[in-house]
């Protein structure tokens, strides 16, 4: 929901960093992989209840996630392969965070964590499945033209997810409540994406006949 407002603010801030990295020969795909590896450090850190260490790993991961896309555009390296790598590693990182809280306290966090993981599967699948169909119909990307695939909006997007992860690390004792509420919000996103995506594709198919 907030991505379309936050992204235009952040993009100009990354340009000087990207320009410097480009001069050093760093590529967008390298930033994607390094950012992923840093983000995955959150899993063991969370499991051992090192909350602020995990928070640092999560924030750095998101910084690298912004840098890789900015680098791809700056260096004119945008590609389907890079977009595929980026979104795949992003979803693995997203899943690692609730898993870390489950490992930290299975008795308390397992059910809420499982609900959140299931919700992530729903939002991710509804998001990516529509992107495949959107490519088939060559749909325009009005709000995220720089993305390598169609970016379907929803109540819970990247910005909201990162705010959630930060809240997890600052107030880990409230993980169950935060995770449960966010899973419910994800359910709304899943419903609206499936409903809106289905009817949009249905109309496109009808128009082609």
PDB file of C-alpha atoms in Angstrom:
ATOM      1  CA  UNK A   1       0.000   0.000   0.000  1.00  0.00           C
ATOM      2  CA  UNK A   2       2.830   2.426   0.874  1.00  0.00           C
ATOM      3  CA  UNK A   3       5.410   1.295  -1.699  1.00  0.00           C
ATOM      4  CA  UNK A   4       4.213   3.733  -4.366  1.00  0.00           C
ATOM      5  CA  UNK A   5       4.749   6.637  -1.953  1.00  0.00           C
ATOM      6  CA  UNK A   6       7.986   5.515  -0.305  1.00  0.00           C
ATOM      7  CA  UNK A   7       9.886   4.393  -3.418  1.00  0.00           C
ATOM      8  CA  UNK A   8      10.041   7.820  -5.159  1.00  0.00           C
ATOM      9  CA  UNK A   9      11.456   9.328  -1.955  1.00  0.00           C
ATOM     10  CA  UNK A  10      14.158   6.697  -1.509  1.00  0.00           C
ATOM     11  CA  UNK A  11      15.326   6.390  -5.129  1.00  0.00           C
ATOM     12  CA  UNK A  12      17.149   9.768  -5.329  1.00  0.00           C
ATOM     13  CA  UNK A  13      18.950   9.064  -2.050  1.00  0.00           C
ATOM     14  CA  UNK A  14      20.506   5.912  -3.511  1.00  0.00           C
ATOM     15  CA  UNK A  15      21.883   7.481  -6.680  1.00  0.00           C
ATOM     16  CA  UNK A  16      25.223   8.775  -5.246  1.00  0.00           C
ATOM     17  CA  UNK A  17      25.919   5.389  -3.629  1.00  0.00           C
ATOM     18  CA  UNK A  18      25.053   3.540  -6.820  1.00  0.00           C
ATOM     19  CA  UNK A  19      27.269   5.822  -8.907  1.00  0.00           C
ATOM     20  CA  UNK A  20      30.231   5.103  -6.629  1.00  0.00           C
ATOM     21  CA  UNK A  21      29.625   1.341  -6.639  1.00  0.00           C
ATOM     22  CA  UNK A  22      29.285   1.342 -10.418  1.00  0.00           C
ATOM     23  CA  UNK A  23      32.720   2.957 -10.756  1.00  0.00           C
ATOM     24  CA  UNK A  24      34.101   0.126  -8.623  1.00  0.00           C
ATOM     25  CA  UNK A  25      32.664  -2.448 -11.018  1.00  0.00           C
ATOM     26  CA  UNK A  26      29.892  -3.715  -8.737  1.00  0.00           C
ATOM     27  CA  UNK A  27      26.890  -5.214 -10.554  1.00  0.00           C
ATOM     28  CA  UNK A  28      23.219  -5.301  -9.619  1.00  0.00           C
ATOM     29  CA  UNK A  29      23.205  -9.097  -9.301  1.00  0.00           C
ATOM     30  CA  UNK A  30      26.171  -8.983  -6.935  1.00  0.00           C
ATOM     31  CA  UNK A  31      24.294  -6.537  -4.709  1.00  0.00           C
ATOM     32  CA  UNK A  32      21.263  -8.837  -4.768  1.00  0.00           C
ATOM     33  CA  UNK A  33      23.258 -11.857  -3.627  1.00  0.00           C
ATOM     34  CA  UNK A  34      25.261 -10.003  -0.958  1.00  0.00           C
ATOM     35  CA  UNK A  35      22.110  -8.404   0.403  1.00  0.00           C
ATOM     36  CA  UNK A  36      20.424 -11.798   0.576  1.00  0.00           C
ATOM     37  CA  UNK A  37      23.327 -13.361   2.461  1.00  0.00           C
ATOM     38  CA  UNK A  38      23.322 -10.508   4.958  1.00  0.00           C
ATOM     39  CA  UNK A  39      19.558 -10.811   5.388  1.00  0.00           C
ATOM     40  CA  UNK A  40      19.760 -14.534   6.032  1.00  0.00           C
ATOM     41  CA  UNK A  41      22.016 -13.847   9.004  1.00  0.00           C
ATOM     42  CA  UNK A  42      18.817 -12.688  10.705  1.00  0.00           C
ATOM     43  CA  UNK A  43      17.645 -16.305  10.938  1.00  0.00           C
ATOM     44  CA  UNK A  44      20.303 -17.578  13.404  1.00  0.00           C
ATOM     45  CA  UNK A  45      20.408 -14.207  15.180  1.00  0.00           C
ATOM     46  CA  UNK A  46      16.671 -14.366  15.820  1.00  0.00           C
ATOM     47  CA  UNK A  47      16.861 -18.025  16.852  1.00  0.00           C
ATOM     48  CA  UNK A  48      19.387 -17.053  19.537  1.00  0.00           C
ATOM     49  CA  UNK A  49      17.307 -14.001  20.510  1.00  0.00           C
ATOM     50  CA  UNK A  50      19.914 -11.492  19.380  1.00  0.00           C
ATOM     51  CA  UNK A  51      17.204  -9.054  18.410  1.00  0.00           C
ATOM     52  CA  UNK A  52      19.237  -5.978  17.551  1.00  0.00           C
ATOM     53  CA  UNK A  53      21.784  -7.941  15.572  1.00  0.00           C
ATOM     54  CA  UNK A  54      18.901  -9.373  13.564  1.00  0.00           C
ATOM     55  CA  UNK A  55      17.444  -5.885  13.148  1.00  0.00           C
ATOM     56  CA  UNK A  56      20.748  -4.663  11.678  1.00  0.00           C
ATOM     57  CA  UNK A  57      20.802  -7.602   9.233  1.00  0.00           C
ATOM     58  CA  UNK A  58      17.202  -6.914   8.180  1.00  0.00           C
ATOM     59  CA  UNK A  59      17.810  -3.207   7.603  1.00  0.00           C
ATOM     60  CA  UNK A  60      21.013  -3.864   5.631  1.00  0.00           C
ATOM     61  CA  UNK A  61      19.182  -6.413   3.509  1.00  0.00           C
ATOM     62  CA  UNK A  62      16.566  -3.827   2.610  1.00  0.00           C
ATOM     63  CA  UNK A  63      19.221  -1.232   1.808  1.00  0.00           C
ATOM     64  CA  UNK A  64      20.876  -3.673  -0.592  1.00  0.00           C
ATOM     65  CA  UNK A  65      17.459  -4.494  -2.051  1.00  0.00           C
ATOM     66  CA  UNK A  66      17.028  -0.845  -2.927  1.00  0.00           C
ATOM     67  CA  UNK A  67      20.564  -0.559  -4.246  1.00  0.00           C
ATOM     68  CA  UNK A  68      20.367  -3.525  -6.623  1.00  0.00           C
ATOM     69  CA  UNK A  69      17.364  -2.145  -8.481  1.00  0.00           C
ATOM     70  CA  UNK A  70      18.855   1.329  -8.574  1.00  0.00           C
ATOM     71  CA  UNK A  71      22.120  -0.120  -9.894  1.00  0.00           C
ATOM     72  CA  UNK A  72      20.320  -2.066 -12.613  1.00  0.00           C
ATOM     73  CA  UNK A  73      18.648   1.107 -13.840  1.00  0.00           C
ATOM     74  CA  UNK A  74      21.727   3.322 -13.473  1.00  0.00           C
ATOM     75  CA  UNK A  75      24.006   0.913 -15.346  1.00  0.00           C
ATOM     76  CA  UNK A  76      21.270  -0.120 -17.781  1.00  0.00           C
ATOM     77  CA  UNK A  77      21.615  -3.712 -16.577  1.00  0.00           C
ATOM     78  CA  UNK A  78      17.895  -4.354 -16.027  1.00  0.00           C
ATOM     79  CA  UNK A  79      16.995  -7.896 -17.064  1.00  0.00           C
ATOM     80  CA  UNK A  80      14.414 -10.592 -16.520  1.00  0.00           C
ATOM     81  CA  UNK A  81      17.128 -12.785 -14.993  1.00  0.00           C
ATOM     82  CA  UNK A  82      18.026 -10.089 -12.471  1.00  0.00           C
ATOM     83  CA  UNK A  83      14.387  -9.469 -11.621  1.00  0.00           C
ATOM     84  CA  UNK A  84      13.830 -13.186 -11.133  1.00  0.00           C
ATOM     85  CA  UNK A  85      16.858 -13.495  -8.847  1.00  0.00           C
ATOM     86  CA  UNK A  86      15.795 -10.466  -6.824  1.00  0.00           C
ATOM     87  CA  UNK A  87      12.187 -11.488  -6.168  1.00  0.00           C
ATOM     88  CA  UNK A  88      13.081 -15.119  -5.432  1.00  0.00           C
ATOM     89  CA  UNK A  89      15.710 -14.210  -2.841  1.00  0.00           C
ATOM     90  CA  UNK A  90      13.388 -11.568  -1.378  1.00  0.00           C
ATOM     91  CA  UNK A  91      10.704 -14.140  -0.629  1.00  0.00           C
ATOM     92  CA  UNK A  92      13.223 -16.522   0.908  1.00  0.00           C
ATOM     93  CA  UNK A  93      14.380 -13.696   3.171  1.00  0.00           C
ATOM     94  CA  UNK A  94      10.788 -12.817   4.108  1.00  0.00           C
ATOM     95  CA  UNK A  95      10.165 -16.414   5.138  1.00  0.00           C
ATOM     96  CA  UNK A  96      13.375 -16.582   7.197  1.00  0.00           C
ATOM     97  CA  UNK A  97      12.290 -13.862   9.631  1.00  0.00           C
ATOM     98  CA  UNK A  98       9.155 -15.515  11.072  1.00  0.00           C
ATOM     99  CA  UNK A  99      11.019 -18.835  11.021  1.00  0.00           C
ATOM    100  CA  UNK A 100      13.682 -17.265  13.226  1.00  0.00           C
ATOM    101  CA  UNK A 101      11.060 -16.233  15.783  1.00  0.00           C
ATOM    102  CA  UNK A 102       9.538 -19.708  15.713  1.00  0.00           C
ATOM    103  CA  UNK A 103      12.943 -21.229  16.464  1.00  0.00           C
ATOM    104  CA  UNK A 104      13.531 -18.696  19.252  1.00  0.00           C
ATOM    105  CA  UNK A 105      10.389 -19.731  21.129  1.00  0.00           C
ATOM    106  CA  UNK A 106       8.444 -22.581  19.484  1.00  0.00           C
ATOM    107  CA  UNK A 107       5.900 -22.895  22.284  1.00  0.00           C
ATOM    108  CA  UNK A 108       4.884 -19.260  22.094  1.00  0.00           C
ATOM    109  CA  UNK A 109       5.507 -18.323  18.450  1.00  0.00           C
ATOM    110  CA  UNK A 110       4.867 -21.450  16.370  1.00  0.00           C
ATOM    111  CA  UNK A 111       1.180 -20.960  15.572  1.00  0.00           C
ATOM    112  CA  UNK A 112       1.385 -17.225  14.839  1.00  0.00           C
ATOM    113  CA  UNK A 113       4.570 -17.773  12.852  1.00  0.00           C
ATOM    114  CA  UNK A 114       2.960 -20.551  10.815  1.00  0.00           C
ATOM    115  CA  UNK A 115      -0.038 -18.314  10.076  1.00  0.00           C
ATOM    116  CA  UNK A 116       2.282 -15.558   8.896  1.00  0.00           C
ATOM    117  CA  UNK A 117       4.268 -17.931   6.689  1.00  0.00           C
ATOM    118  CA  UNK A 118       1.039 -19.219   5.139  1.00  0.00           C
ATOM    119  CA  UNK A 119      -0.055 -15.620   4.556  1.00  0.00           C
ATOM    120  CA  UNK A 120       3.265 -14.850   2.873  1.00  0.00           C
ATOM    121  CA  UNK A 121       2.722 -17.803   0.542  1.00  0.00           C
ATOM    122  CA  UNK A 122      -0.696 -16.415  -0.351  1.00  0.00           C
ATOM    123  CA  UNK A 123       0.477 -12.871  -1.003  1.00  0.00           C
ATOM    124  CA  UNK A 124       3.530 -14.063  -2.915  1.00  0.00           C
ATOM    125  CA  UNK A 125       1.681 -16.532  -5.115  1.00  0.00           C
ATOM    126  CA  UNK A 126      -1.167 -14.113  -5.924  1.00  0.00           C
ATOM    127  CA  UNK A 127       1.428 -11.457  -6.725  1.00  0.00           C
ATOM    128  CA  UNK A 128       3.656 -13.565  -8.972  1.00  0.00           C
ATOM    129  CA  UNK A 129       0.875 -15.510 -10.674  1.00  0.00           C
ATOM    130  CA  UNK A 130      -0.716 -12.287 -11.876  1.00  0.00           C
ATOM    131  CA  UNK A 131       2.668 -11.004 -13.058  1.00  0.00           C
ATOM    132  CA  UNK A 132       2.942 -14.035 -15.351  1.00  0.00           C
ATOM    133  CA  UNK A 133      -0.493 -13.390 -16.833  1.00  0.00           C
ATOM    134  CA  UNK A 134       0.224  -9.657 -17.112  1.00  0.00           C
ATOM    135  CA  UNK A 135       3.296 -10.456 -19.207  1.00  0.00           C
ATOM    136  CA  UNK A 136       1.143 -12.516 -21.552  1.00  0.00           C
ATOM    137  CA  UNK A 137      -1.236  -9.596 -22.100  1.00  0.00           C
ATOM    138  CA  UNK A 138       1.614  -7.032 -22.151  1.00  0.00           C
ATOM    139  CA  UNK A 139      -0.094  -4.962 -19.447  1.00  0.00           C
ATOM    140  CA  UNK A 140       1.370  -1.562 -18.734  1.00  0.00           C
ATOM    141  CA  UNK A 141       2.984  -0.933 -15.329  1.00  0.00           C
ATOM    142  CA  UNK A 142       1.559   2.504 -14.475  1.00  0.00           C
ATOM    143  CA  UNK A 143       2.942   2.928 -10.947  1.00  0.00           C
ATOM    144  CA  UNK A 144       6.134   0.844 -11.078  1.00  0.00           C
ATOM    145  CA  UNK A 145       7.451   1.209 -14.624  1.00  0.00           C
ATOM    146  CA  UNK A 146      11.003   0.472 -13.433  1.00  0.00           C
ATOM    147  CA  UNK A 147      10.050  -3.032 -12.232  1.00  0.00           C
ATOM    148  CA  UNK A 148      11.015  -6.019 -14.373  1.00  0.00           C
ATOM    149  CA  UNK A 149       7.532  -7.512 -13.893  1.00  0.00           C
ATOM    150  CA  UNK A 150       3.982  -6.309 -13.243  1.00  0.00           C
ATOM    151  CA  UNK A 151       3.698  -5.101  -9.643  1.00  0.00           C
ATOM    152  CA  UNK A 152       0.197  -5.824  -8.330  1.00  0.00           C
ATOM    153  CA  UNK A 153      -0.750  -3.530  -5.447  1.00  0.00           C
ATOM    154  CA  UNK A 154      -2.108  -4.717  -2.105  1.00  0.00           C
ATOM    155  CA  UNK A 155      -2.751  -3.718   1.488  1.00  0.00           C
ATOM    156  CA  UNK A 156       0.465  -5.426   2.617  1.00  0.00           C
ATOM    157  CA  UNK A 157       3.493  -4.770   0.427  1.00  0.00           C
ATOM    158  CA  UNK A 158       7.228  -4.480   0.960  1.00  0.00           C
ATOM    159  CA  UNK A 159       7.154  -1.315   3.074  1.00  0.00           C
ATOM    160  CA  UNK A 160       4.560  -2.682   5.484  1.00  0.00           C
ATOM    161  CA  UNK A 161       6.445  -5.966   5.774  1.00  0.00           C
ATOM    162  CA  UNK A 162       9.696  -4.249   6.710  1.00  0.00           C
ATOM    163  CA  UNK A 163       7.933  -2.086   9.303  1.00  0.00           C
ATOM    164  CA  UNK A 164       6.547  -5.330  10.723  1.00  0.00           C
ATOM    165  CA  UNK A 165       9.998  -6.955  10.883  1.00  0.00           C
ATOM    166  CA  UNK A 166      11.441  -3.903  12.635  1.00  0.00           C
ATOM    167  CA  UNK A 167       8.599  -4.005  15.163  1.00  0.00           C
ATOM    168  CA  UNK A 168       9.279  -7.720  15.721  1.00  0.00           C
ATOM    169  CA  UNK A 169      12.886  -6.994  16.650  1.00  0.00           C
ATOM    170  CA  UNK A 170      12.153  -3.999  18.870  1.00  0.00           C
ATOM    171  CA  UNK A 171       9.235  -5.653  20.693  1.00  0.00           C
ATOM    172  CA  UNK A 172       9.853  -9.426  20.326  1.00  0.00           C
ATOM    173  CA  UNK A 173       7.545 -10.144  23.272  1.00  0.00           C
ATOM    174  CA  UNK A 174       4.628  -9.004  21.082  1.00  0.00           C
ATOM    175  CA  UNK A 175       5.493 -11.222  18.100  1.00  0.00           C
ATOM    176  CA  UNK A 176       2.279 -13.256  18.396  1.00  0.00           C
ATOM    177  CA  UNK A 177       0.058 -10.177  18.237  1.00  0.00           C
ATOM    178  CA  UNK A 178       1.987  -8.468  15.460  1.00  0.00           C
ATOM    179  CA  UNK A 179       2.199 -11.633  13.366  1.00  0.00           C
ATOM    180  CA  UNK A 180      -1.494 -12.464  13.810  1.00  0.00           C
ATOM    181  CA  UNK A 181      -2.673  -8.970  12.897  1.00  0.00           C
ATOM    182  CA  UNK A 182      -0.403  -8.820   9.867  1.00  0.00           C
ATOM    183  CA  UNK A 183      -1.511 -12.275   8.726  1.00  0.00           C
ATOM    184  CA  UNK A 184      -5.108 -10.995   8.815  1.00  0.00           C
ATOM    185  CA  UNK A 185      -4.079  -7.957   6.759  1.00  0.00           C
ATOM    186  CA  UNK A 186      -2.349 -10.289   4.309  1.00  0.00           C
ATOM    187  CA  UNK A 187      -5.596 -12.251   3.998  1.00  0.00           C
ATOM    188  CA  UNK A 188      -7.285  -9.053   2.819  1.00  0.00           C
ATOM    189  CA  UNK A 189      -4.489  -8.512   0.303  1.00  0.00           C
ATOM    190  CA  UNK A 190      -4.835 -12.080  -0.968  1.00  0.00           C
ATOM    191  CA  UNK A 191      -8.587 -11.728  -1.415  1.00  0.00           C
ATOM    192  CA  UNK A 192      -8.406  -8.380  -3.218  1.00  0.00           C
ATOM    193  CA  UNK A 193      -5.596  -9.578  -5.485  1.00  0.00           C
ATOM    194  CA  UNK A 194      -7.371 -12.790  -6.443  1.00  0.00           C
ATOM    195  CA  UNK A 195     -10.707 -11.031  -6.922  1.00  0.00           C
ATOM    196  CA  UNK A 196      -9.281  -8.085  -8.839  1.00  0.00           C
ATOM    197  CA  UNK A 197      -6.748 -10.136 -10.785  1.00  0.00           C
ATOM    198  CA  UNK A 198      -9.292 -12.753 -11.860  1.00  0.00           C
ATOM    199  CA  UNK A 199     -11.809 -10.224 -13.119  1.00  0.00           C
ATOM    200  CA  UNK A 200      -9.140  -8.147 -14.854  1.00  0.00           C
ATOM    201  CA  UNK A 201      -7.843 -11.172 -16.748  1.00  0.00           C
ATOM    202  CA  UNK A 202     -11.384 -12.322 -17.504  1.00  0.00           C
ATOM    203  CA  UNK A 203     -12.153  -8.950 -19.084  1.00  0.00           C
ATOM    204  CA  UNK A 204      -8.939  -9.037 -21.119  1.00  0.00           C
ATOM    205  CA  UNK A 205      -9.677 -12.519 -22.390  1.00  0.00           C
ATOM    206  CA  UNK A 206     -13.230 -11.492 -23.329  1.00  0.00           C
ATOM    207  CA  UNK A 207     -11.931  -8.413 -25.161  1.00  0.00           C
ATOM    208  CA  UNK A 208      -9.567 -10.547 -27.234  1.00  0.00           C
ATOM    209  CA  UNK A 209     -12.327 -12.781 -28.541  1.00  0.00           C
TER     210      UNK A 209
END
